[in-house]
Amino acid sequence: MAQRIDVKDLNIFYGSFKAVADVNMTIEPRSVTAFIGPSGCGKSTFLRTLNRMHEVIPGARVEGTVAVEGVDLYGSEIDPVAVRRQVGMVFQRPNPFPTMSIAENVLAGIRLNNRKMSKSEGQDLVEQSLRGANLWNEVKDRLDRPGSGLSGGQQQRLCIARAIAVKPQVLLMDEPCSALDPISTLAIEDLIAELKSQYTIVIVTHNMQQAARVSEKTAFFNIAGTGQPGRLIEIDDTATMFSSPKEQATEDYISGRFG
Amino acid sequence: MTSTQPRTAGSTDPDAPPAGTTAKRLKSGHGDRGGSRVFRWVSTGAGVLILVILAAVAIFLVQRAWPAITADPEELASRISWFRADSLLGFVGPLVFGTLLAAALALLIATPIAIGIALFISHYAPRRLANALGYVVDLLAAIPSVVYGLWGGLVLSPLVTPVWQWLGDWFGWIPLFGGSVSPTGRVMMTVGVVLAVMILPIITAICREVFLQTPRLHEEAALALGATQWEMVRMAVLPFARSGIVSAAMLGMGRALGETMAVLMILSPGFAYSFQLLVAGKQQTIAANIAAQFPEANQTGVATLIATGLALFVITLAVNMAARAIVARRKDFSGAN
């Protein structure tokens, strides 16, 4: 189910402004790849090009290719809606649908796919997804209550359950723990460690310890100055990146001697 | 600077505040307190004022309608030329029915169209077209109702008559479209259409504002799950806007319930409990009936008309309370928490 992503010569534009330039990287299947870098360096923007979510902003476009198992996501016959069904996403702030119950939230993606599903199948999937997100034991008695009644960390795990319920090939996480307390963060990190056996996971984080803890590969993005495009400086095994990076900029950033 | 030195009354520090200032500040509070108190009274007063006005209207209606409410029906019938009913309730009943029918019809036609326009403006149209369209819709609200009445009576009625005829021919088996279709078009259905046009702007404007307030986060959540634009609207926008849509519809209904001139100028009135929308001389609304009879009403007649006005007042209150109850019923899921 997990698949490999090849990014080649990717440039991202907002109108005439070049936001991210010349990204080349390979994201391995069944592993966690972390993106680190200062704010505004384009790592979230780049992450959103992996499921064409950046197109939601008017004027956004890309040049180059993003290939999942050899299929270019930006090919002319590719439907962005279909891409997003294959590449799931978890956002910075938990965003369960407030008008839906916990169970409905989990099934939201399935409903979209118009898959006819019997009630018991639906219940099974809800349980399976919530167990997958380590949330089942906490919410199994109140599946019909609104998702907005949960704590922030529970809501974020609900969002992860919602994302994995449609069985995507890739899971993108855009700073999934930045709005959470340390205990909830730990719960999410444990979950990521479990999920990587089945999914290709890409995570953007500002927390370098988190990148070191959860990821196999780390990519460092940087920006030369305001108005300049963000660039991929270096991508390597996380252990190497945090001990002996090739680039001086990476070492400066990781050791906190940035700028 | 001897900033660590305690500022006593005998201090010579030129920057030190005059003696006892701290105590005074604590006692009298900050200078803003006076303003804050004034604002509190002004806002409380404004809140009370609305209740006072409401009560005054209710008292006026009951007081002036009292002679008609307590009068003997036969006395009413003998004194009022247009009173053809066994009792006051028998007179008010069909009018209430007609009023509700007209408003419901208008709402039924206007709400889906208004939601469609609002969605187009908020989520589909390019920015410049959306702005222009927004202005046009707002402009519709500025047209006086007498103009709508003229347009409905002189232009629309003859225009829609063939359509109503067609409806009667083919769908006459549905009670709503049954009976002998009026050749003039001065029927409830036409009134419903004109009222719908009249309440369209307010419903559209409110819906548009509510749709625009959908959190970006929820829209993106839907899109990231692989929702199309329409699925996103259904999943994130409409549920979020639900209570707003109900409020908008109720505001529109309020206008439709009380609309006078347009109904008066279009509808051929009648006093029956009839759902036949295409037949002339079947229904009448309270407001239009008051306007039609008031100029030549004697004292008892005015009291009777005010009694119908009281009924309209009660209906409007009831409709609004019902709408609030609907909104409150699913409060947990509203997204406000």
XYZ file of C-alpha atoms in Angstrom:
596
model
C 0.000 0.000 0.000
C 2.814 2.403 0.866
C 4.482 3.901 -2.153
C 7.587 5.717 -3.106
C 7.575 9.376 -4.180
C 10.074 10.873 -6.627
C 10.248 14.634 -6.842
C 12.150 16.072 -9.766
C 13.073 19.719 -10.455
C 10.054 21.017 -8.643
C 9.390 24.756 -8.630
C 6.375 26.180 -6.856
C 4.844 29.541 -7.688
C 2.202 31.787 -6.196
C 1.278 33.913 -9.187
C 4.624 35.255 -10.408
C 6.322 34.737 -7.034
C 8.573 31.704 -6.859
C 8.051 30.226 -3.396
C 10.133 27.053 -3.630
C 12.881 26.298 -6.154
C 14.530 23.199 -7.597
C 13.531 20.455 -5.218
C 14.802 16.978 -6.015
C 14.217 14.166 -3.581
C 13.093 10.604 -3.174
C 10.760 9.657 -0.361
C 11.046 6.008 0.549
C 7.997 3.827 1.148
C 7.216 2.552 4.661
C 9.347 5.147 6.314
C 9.029 8.523 7.940
C 10.579 11.522 6.227
C 10.780 14.737 8.231
C 11.018 18.249 6.808
C 12.707 20.797 9.016
C 13.700 24.409 8.467
C 12.897 27.951 9.561
C 9.408 29.434 9.154
C 8.599 30.612 5.652
C 11.181 28.382 3.978
C 8.520 26.595 1.961
C 8.450 23.200 3.640
C 4.684 23.301 4.240
C 4.147 24.631 0.734
C 6.219 21.782 -0.644
C 4.348 19.247 1.494
C 1.056 20.496 0.082
C 2.255 19.961 -3.478
C 2.550 16.252 -2.678
C -1.249 15.948 -2.693
C -2.008 19.027 -4.786
C -3.550 20.811 -1.811
C -1.584 23.976 -2.606
C -3.846 24.431 -5.630
C -6.594 25.465 -3.248
C -4.895 28.869 -3.085
C -5.718 30.903 -6.206
C -2.723 31.490 -8.461
C -0.652 28.617 -7.108
C 1.054 26.362 -9.668
C 4.066 24.090 -10.025
C 6.672 23.154 -12.596
C 8.434 19.803 -12.483
C 7.184 16.373 -11.537
C 6.007 14.589 -8.438
C 5.756 10.878 -9.229
C 4.101 8.350 -6.947
C 5.261 4.894 -8.082
C 6.132 6.381 -11.443
C 2.825 8.189 -12.017
C 3.215 11.953 -12.289
C 0.652 13.655 -10.036
C 0.773 16.692 -12.304
C 0.101 14.773 -15.515
C -2.597 16.330 -17.670
C -5.055 13.466 -17.168
C -4.671 13.349 -13.392
C -7.588 14.566 -11.265
C -6.435 16.412 -8.129
C -9.423 15.020 -6.255
C -8.242 11.481 -7.013
C -4.725 12.390 -5.881
C -6.016 13.560 -2.509
C -7.856 10.302 -2.027
C -4.525 8.487 -2.386
C -2.435 10.928 -0.395
C -4.011 11.748 2.959
C -3.245 14.797 5.038
C -3.245 15.803 8.698
C -3.150 19.493 9.477
C -1.406 21.724 11.957
C -4.534 22.324 13.990
C -6.969 19.477 14.618
C -9.941 19.963 12.319
C -12.629 17.337 12.843
C -15.921 18.329 11.231
C -17.820 19.989 14.071
C -21.222 19.034 12.733
C -20.404 15.332 12.601
C -20.143 12.756 15.338
C -16.906 10.915 16.029
C -18.000 7.935 13.951
C -19.220 10.131 11.093
C -15.902 11.944 11.094
C -14.026 8.686 10.645
C -16.320 7.660 7.803
C -16.323 11.078 6.101
C -13.756 10.063 3.501
C -15.479 6.762 2.756
C -18.783 8.537 2.197
C -17.038 10.738 -0.372
C -15.780 7.758 -2.278
C -19.416 6.735 -2.653
C -18.530 3.282 -1.509
C -21.681 1.522 -0.434
C -21.060 0.059 2.960
C -23.313 -1.888 5.265
C -23.812 -0.645 8.773
C -21.718 -3.378 10.343
C -18.921 -2.848 7.836
C -19.005 0.827 8.712
C -18.811 0.055 12.418
C -15.907 -2.297 11.805
C -14.045 0.335 9.852
C -14.671 2.949 12.533
C -13.268 0.612 15.165
C -10.336 -0.425 13.012
C -9.415 3.168 12.149
C -9.820 4.436 15.688
C -7.729 1.532 16.982
C -5.186 2.390 14.303
C -5.082 5.920 15.678
C -4.872 4.719 19.304
C -8.123 6.449 20.099
C -10.609 3.580 20.301
C -10.440 2.955 24.049
C -10.997 6.622 24.822
C -14.028 7.189 22.607
C -15.711 3.808 22.119
C -18.565 4.759 24.477
C -19.347 8.051 22.765
C -19.019 7.452 19.052
C -22.202 9.403 18.405
C -21.008 12.506 20.251
C -19.532 15.458 18.340
C -15.815 15.250 17.610
C -15.350 18.809 18.780
C -15.985 17.669 22.361
C -12.657 15.810 22.499
C -9.376 17.245 23.762
C -6.919 18.702 21.257
C -4.723 15.600 21.206
C -7.743 13.312 20.831
C -9.084 15.492 18.031
C -5.770 15.240 16.218
C -5.803 11.449 16.546
C -9.393 11.514 15.288
C -8.127 13.403 12.244
C -5.471 10.752 11.737
C -8.141 8.042 12.031
C -10.183 9.930 9.438
C -7.178 10.118 7.134
C -6.254 6.416 7.416
C -9.857 5.206 7.125
C -9.691 5.690 3.350
C -6.460 3.629 3.261
C -4.246 6.123 1.480
C -0.824 5.277 0.119
C 0.880 8.252 1.645
C 0.153 10.253 4.790
C 1.245 13.894 4.950
C 1.444 15.600 8.326
C 1.850 19.354 8.538
C 3.199 20.100 12.025
C 0.668 17.711 13.564
C 1.827 18.303 17.146
C 2.415 22.045 17.183
C -0.918 22.733 18.887
C -0.603 19.863 21.374
C 0.809 19.361 24.861
C 3.830 17.048 25.388
C 1.757 14.021 26.416
C -0.514 14.241 23.388
C 2.583 14.822 21.274
C 4.094 11.611 22.598
C 0.884 9.751 21.763
C 1.017 11.026 18.183
C 4.706 10.157 17.840
C 4.047 6.610 19.058
C 1.265 6.414 16.521
C 3.556 7.589 13.719
C 6.019 4.861 14.651
C 3.235 2.274 14.304
C 1.790 3.701 11.111
C 5.067 3.684 9.210
C 4.901 -0.070 8.817
C 1.967 0.478 6.467
C 2.225 3.984 5.094
C 4.710 6.340 3.574
C 4.738 9.231 6.030
C 5.987 12.752 5.461
C 5.983 15.090 8.426
C 6.764 18.790 8.683
C 7.974 19.782 12.120
C 9.558 22.706 13.902
C 10.657 20.443 16.690
C 14.047 18.973 15.856
C 13.933 16.439 18.674
C 10.705 15.233 17.147
C 12.328 14.903 13.743
C 15.182 12.975 15.341
C 12.794 10.710 17.250
C 10.309 9.763 14.556
C 12.013 9.938 11.170
C 14.358 7.782 9.122
C 15.216 10.589 6.734
C 15.367 14.291 7.351
C 15.252 17.053 4.783
C 16.430 20.546 5.632
C 14.892 23.515 3.824
C 16.207 27.035 4.018
C 15.598 30.444 2.548
C 18.251 32.964 1.561
C 16.165 35.997 2.495
C 12.692 37.511 2.134
C 11.516 37.478 -1.451
C 13.861 34.592 -2.257
C 12.521 31.132 -2.970
C 12.961 28.402 -0.377
C 15.324 25.596 -1.304
C 16.043 22.051 -0.238
C 19.518 22.254 1.281
C 20.093 18.663 2.176
C 18.332 15.343 2.647
C 19.939 12.366 4.294
C 19.453 9.706 6.964
C 18.260 11.359 10.130
C 21.188 10.011 12.135
C 23.651 11.479 9.660
C 21.813 14.801 9.470
C 21.918 15.261 13.202
C 25.518 14.092 13.708
C 27.537 15.059 10.658
C 25.573 16.976 8.038
C 27.372 17.837 4.819
C 26.212 21.434 4.688
C 27.283 24.118 7.136
C 23.782 25.676 7.075
C 22.244 22.429 8.260
C 24.668 22.118 11.119
C 24.072 25.733 12.126
C 20.320 25.248 12.138
C 20.363 21.953 13.980
C 22.784 23.147 16.617
C 20.785 26.319 17.122
C 23.460 28.645 15.709
C 21.143 29.760 12.986
C 21.208 33.131 11.255
C 17.289 57.642 40.084
C 16.432 56.221 43.452
C 13.860 53.888 42.147
C 14.242 51.330 44.893
C 13.565 53.872 47.566
C 10.014 53.661 48.891
C 7.983 56.635 47.803
C 6.823 58.134 51.025
C 5.059 61.373 51.561
C 8.305 63.107 52.333
C 10.093 61.933 49.223
C 11.858 64.595 47.237
C 11.970 62.502 44.092
C 10.610 64.805 41.396
C 9.197 61.847 39.433
C 7.306 60.491 42.390
C 3.547 60.814 42.199
C 1.926 63.059 44.811
C 1.369 61.553 48.198
C -1.488 59.105 48.593
C -1.966 58.688 44.865
C -1.763 54.928 44.934
C -4.418 54.656 47.561
C -6.602 57.071 45.661
C -6.155 55.145 42.427
C -7.150 51.927 44.067
C -10.196 53.482 45.663
C -11.568 55.482 42.804
C -10.596 52.967 40.206
C -9.218 53.858 36.844
C -10.447 56.899 34.922
C -12.114 54.583 32.390
C -14.470 53.244 34.963
C -16.896 56.135 34.502
C -17.037 55.514 30.769
C -17.429 51.808 31.266
C -20.340 52.382 33.624
C -22.030 54.725 31.145
C -21.584 52.204 28.383
C -23.081 49.482 30.525
C -26.179 51.560 31.227
C -26.521 52.597 27.597
C -26.325 49.009 26.382
C -28.624 47.732 29.114
C -31.033 50.549 28.304
C -30.986 49.635 24.627
C -31.689 46.017 25.529
C -34.575 46.997 27.783
C -35.944 49.419 25.196
C -36.575 46.632 22.713
C -38.570 44.718 25.339
C -40.533 47.867 26.184
C -41.372 48.458 22.519
C -42.450 44.853 22.112
C -44.643 45.072 25.198
C -46.093 48.407 24.064
C -47.038 46.936 20.703
C -48.608 43.897 22.336
C -50.575 46.062 24.801
C -51.756 48.380 22.028
C -52.934 45.464 19.915
C -54.790 43.736 22.737
C -56.354 46.962 24.011
C -57.600 48.152 20.649
C -58.737 44.708 19.565
C -60.583 44.098 22.827
C -63.975 45.481 21.656
C -63.931 43.095 18.707
C -62.721 40.140 20.781
C -65.477 40.551 23.361
C -68.230 41.554 20.945
C -71.105 39.296 19.940
C -70.406 37.799 16.470
C -73.882 38.820 15.279
C -73.186 42.367 16.333
C -69.943 42.308 14.362
C -71.740 40.981 11.325
C -74.443 43.637 11.523
C -72.018 46.525 11.921
C -69.319 45.509 9.468
C -70.273 45.145 5.825
C -67.372 42.828 4.950
C -67.672 40.586 7.992
C -68.969 37.296 6.688
C -68.233 34.731 9.391
C -69.873 33.056 12.371
C -67.319 34.336 14.848
C -64.176 36.433 15.106
C -62.066 33.271 14.988
C -63.924 32.185 11.892
C -62.954 35.512 10.343
C -59.309 35.508 11.442
C -58.747 31.819 10.661
C -58.757 31.946 6.853
C -56.654 35.107 6.932
C -54.045 33.417 9.126
C -54.146 30.474 6.768
C -53.674 32.694 3.719
C -50.827 34.598 5.360
C -48.967 31.430 6.296
C -49.588 29.919 2.876
C -48.186 32.961 1.069
C -45.130 33.142 3.330
C -44.457 29.407 3.149
C -44.758 29.452 -0.634
C -42.386 32.406 -0.899
C -39.917 30.734 1.429
C -40.111 27.460 -0.465
C -39.275 29.220 -3.719
C -36.745 31.721 -2.392
C -34.598 29.688 0.020
C -33.065 27.206 -2.441
C -32.427 29.961 -4.991
C -30.921 32.233 -2.328
C -28.641 29.462 -1.081
C -27.591 28.780 -4.658
C -26.790 32.425 -5.367
C -24.972 32.821 -2.055
C -22.898 29.706 -2.673
C -22.046 30.874 -6.161
C -20.905 34.222 -4.790
C -18.959 32.772 -1.872
C -17.415 29.644 -3.360
C -17.658 29.495 -7.126
C -17.606 32.879 -8.821
C -14.355 34.683 -9.583
C -13.803 37.501 -7.089
C -14.830 40.396 -9.375
C -17.992 38.755 -10.654
C -18.868 37.806 -7.079
C -18.587 41.414 -5.903
C -20.706 42.708 -8.787
C -23.342 40.064 -8.188
C -23.400 40.891 -4.501
C -24.199 44.521 -5.316
C -26.997 43.547 -7.687
C -28.586 41.325 -5.061
C -28.380 44.085 -2.469
C -29.949 46.439 -4.988
C -32.968 44.149 -5.260
C -33.620 44.816 -1.576
C -33.846 48.553 -2.212
C -36.835 48.311 -4.556
C -40.010 49.511 -2.779
C -42.688 46.905 -2.365
C -45.268 48.978 -4.242
C -43.050 48.684 -7.306
C -42.969 44.935 -6.853
C -46.739 45.063 -6.592
C -47.080 46.983 -9.833
C -44.653 44.697 -11.599
C -46.387 41.596 -10.235
C -49.836 42.806 -11.134
C -49.147 44.352 -14.537
C -46.214 42.372 -15.926
C -45.786 39.087 -14.147
C -49.430 38.015 -13.789
C -50.206 37.978 -17.523
C -46.786 36.515 -18.220
C -47.138 33.518 -15.933
C -50.766 32.762 -16.722
C -49.868 30.308 -19.527
C -47.436 28.579 -17.186
C -50.081 28.235 -14.488
C -52.500 27.017 -17.147
C -50.006 24.374 -18.189
C -49.458 23.343 -14.567
C -53.222 23.070 -14.110
C -53.615 20.994 -17.264
C -50.872 18.495 -16.512
C -50.601 18.484 -12.752
C -54.189 19.294 -11.881
C -54.386 15.954 -10.063
C -52.133 17.460 -7.405
C -54.556 19.365 -5.127
C -52.235 22.392 -5.101
C -52.685 22.906 -8.832
C -56.325 21.760 -9.021
C -59.476 23.760 -9.707
C -60.199 26.107 -12.577
C -57.031 28.051 -13.287
C -57.551 31.807 -13.220
C -57.097 33.512 -16.603
C -55.793 36.700 -14.956
C -52.898 35.220 -13.002
C -53.947 37.114 -9.880
C -53.563 34.053 -7.724
C -51.638 32.846 -4.696
C -48.942 31.238 -6.831
C -48.091 34.590 -8.431
C -48.037 36.218 -5.006
C -45.658 33.511 -3.844
C -43.313 34.206 -6.739
C -43.304 37.974 -6.173
C -42.826 37.578 -2.428
C -39.987 35.161 -3.151
C -38.254 37.800 -5.277
C -38.760 40.317 -2.503
C -37.216 38.187 0.237
C -34.463 36.804 -1.975
C -31.955 39.612 -1.266
C -32.056 39.383 2.510
C -31.759 35.600 2.546
C -28.963 35.701 -0.018
C -27.033 38.414 1.787
C -27.092 36.619 5.129
C -26.317 33.213 3.640
C -23.374 34.693 1.744
C -21.909 36.169 4.922
C -22.353 32.916 6.802
C -20.832 30.825 3.998
C -17.815 33.118 3.850
C -17.218 32.507 7.534
C -16.740 28.777 7.159
C -13.370 28.022 8.760
C -10.702 27.485 6.113
C -9.523 24.570 8.247
C -12.750 22.627 7.743
C -12.826 23.303 4.029
C -9.262 22.039 3.720
C -10.103 18.993 5.815
C -12.778 18.060 3.298
C -10.599 18.803 0.280
C -7.708 16.787 1.701
C -10.014 13.780 1.999
C -10.578 14.018 -1.719
C -13.776 16.024 -1.784
C -14.790 17.835 -4.942
C -15.827 21.462 -4.600
C -19.475 20.483 -4.233
C -18.694 17.721 -1.754
C -16.628 20.194 0.238
C -19.585 22.567 0.291
C -21.868 19.775 1.465
C -19.448 18.477 4.066
C -18.008 21.639 5.557
C -19.880 24.744 4.415
C -23.562 23.837 4.602
C -23.442 22.068 7.992
C -21.484 24.973 9.432
C -23.963 27.471 7.980
C -27.068 25.559 8.996
C -28.224 27.808 11.797
C -27.352 30.865 9.745
C -29.500 29.613 6.882
C -32.430 29.062 9.226
C -32.036 32.572 10.635
C -31.850 34.017 7.138
C -34.972 32.148 6.069
C -36.824 33.330 9.163
C -35.895 36.948 8.516
C -37.156 36.515 4.976
C -40.319 34.879 6.252
C -40.835 37.808 8.602
C -40.887 40.120 5.633
C -43.148 37.820 3.633
C -45.623 37.501 6.522
C -46.023 41.243 6.853
C -45.878 42.188 3.188
C -48.865 44.325 2.285
C -48.719 46.267 -0.955
C -47.494 43.544 -3.271
C -50.144 41.100 -2.078
C -52.855 43.753 -2.168
C -52.036 44.711 -5.749
C -51.777 41.182 -7.111
C -54.082 38.849 -5.262
C -57.746 38.486 -6.000
C -58.914 37.918 -2.412
C -61.092 35.248 -0.876
C -61.724 33.798 2.557
C -61.421 30.051 2.205
C -59.096 27.446 3.681
C -57.938 26.476 0.238
C -54.653 25.048 -0.990
C -55.592 25.737 -4.601
C -52.781 28.021 -5.591
C -53.936 28.688 -9.143
C -57.568 29.602 -8.467
C -58.575 33.234 -7.989
C -60.640 34.500 -5.047
C -59.587 31.816 -2.588
C -57.144 33.310 -0.087
C -56.174 36.604 1.470
C -53.401 37.663 3.843
C -53.829 39.559 7.086
C -51.707 42.553 6.131
C -53.309 42.992 2.716
C -56.758 42.623 4.221
C -56.054 45.333 6.787
C -54.804 47.683 4.078
C -57.806 46.951 1.883
C -60.500 47.408 4.538
C -58.998 50.003 6.842
C -59.823 53.205 4.887
C -63.561 52.638 5.058
C -63.796 50.777 8.347
C -65.947 52.059 11.203
C -64.922 51.758 14.854
C -65.915 48.122 15.222
C -64.304 47.361 11.885
C -61.004 48.868 13.003
C -61.113 46.827 16.201
C -61.688 43.681 14.163
C -58.804 44.521 11.833
C -56.540 45.153 14.807
C -57.548 41.750 16.158
C -56.263 40.227 12.927
C -53.104 42.278 13.395
C -52.732 40.752 16.844
C -52.934 37.333 15.220
C -50.151 38.316 12.794
C -48.040 39.499 15.711
C -48.474 36.187 17.496
C -47.683 34.203 14.336
C -44.476 36.133 13.738
C -43.356 35.586 17.322
C -44.197 31.901 17.121
C -42.338 31.445 13.829
C -39.230 33.095 15.213
C -39.310 31.039 18.388
C -39.774 27.861 16.388
C -36.747 28.787 14.273
C -34.634 29.343 17.367
C -35.749 26.015 18.759
C -34.705 24.292 15.529
C -31.295 25.918 15.662
C -30.808 25.104 19.346
C -31.748 21.458 18.989
C -28.418 20.488 17.463
C -26.329 22.995 19.358
C -23.616 20.480 20.244
C -22.939 19.914 16.588
C -23.077 23.548 15.536
C -19.352 24.177 15.452
C -19.713 27.026 17.913
C -18.007 25.014 20.636
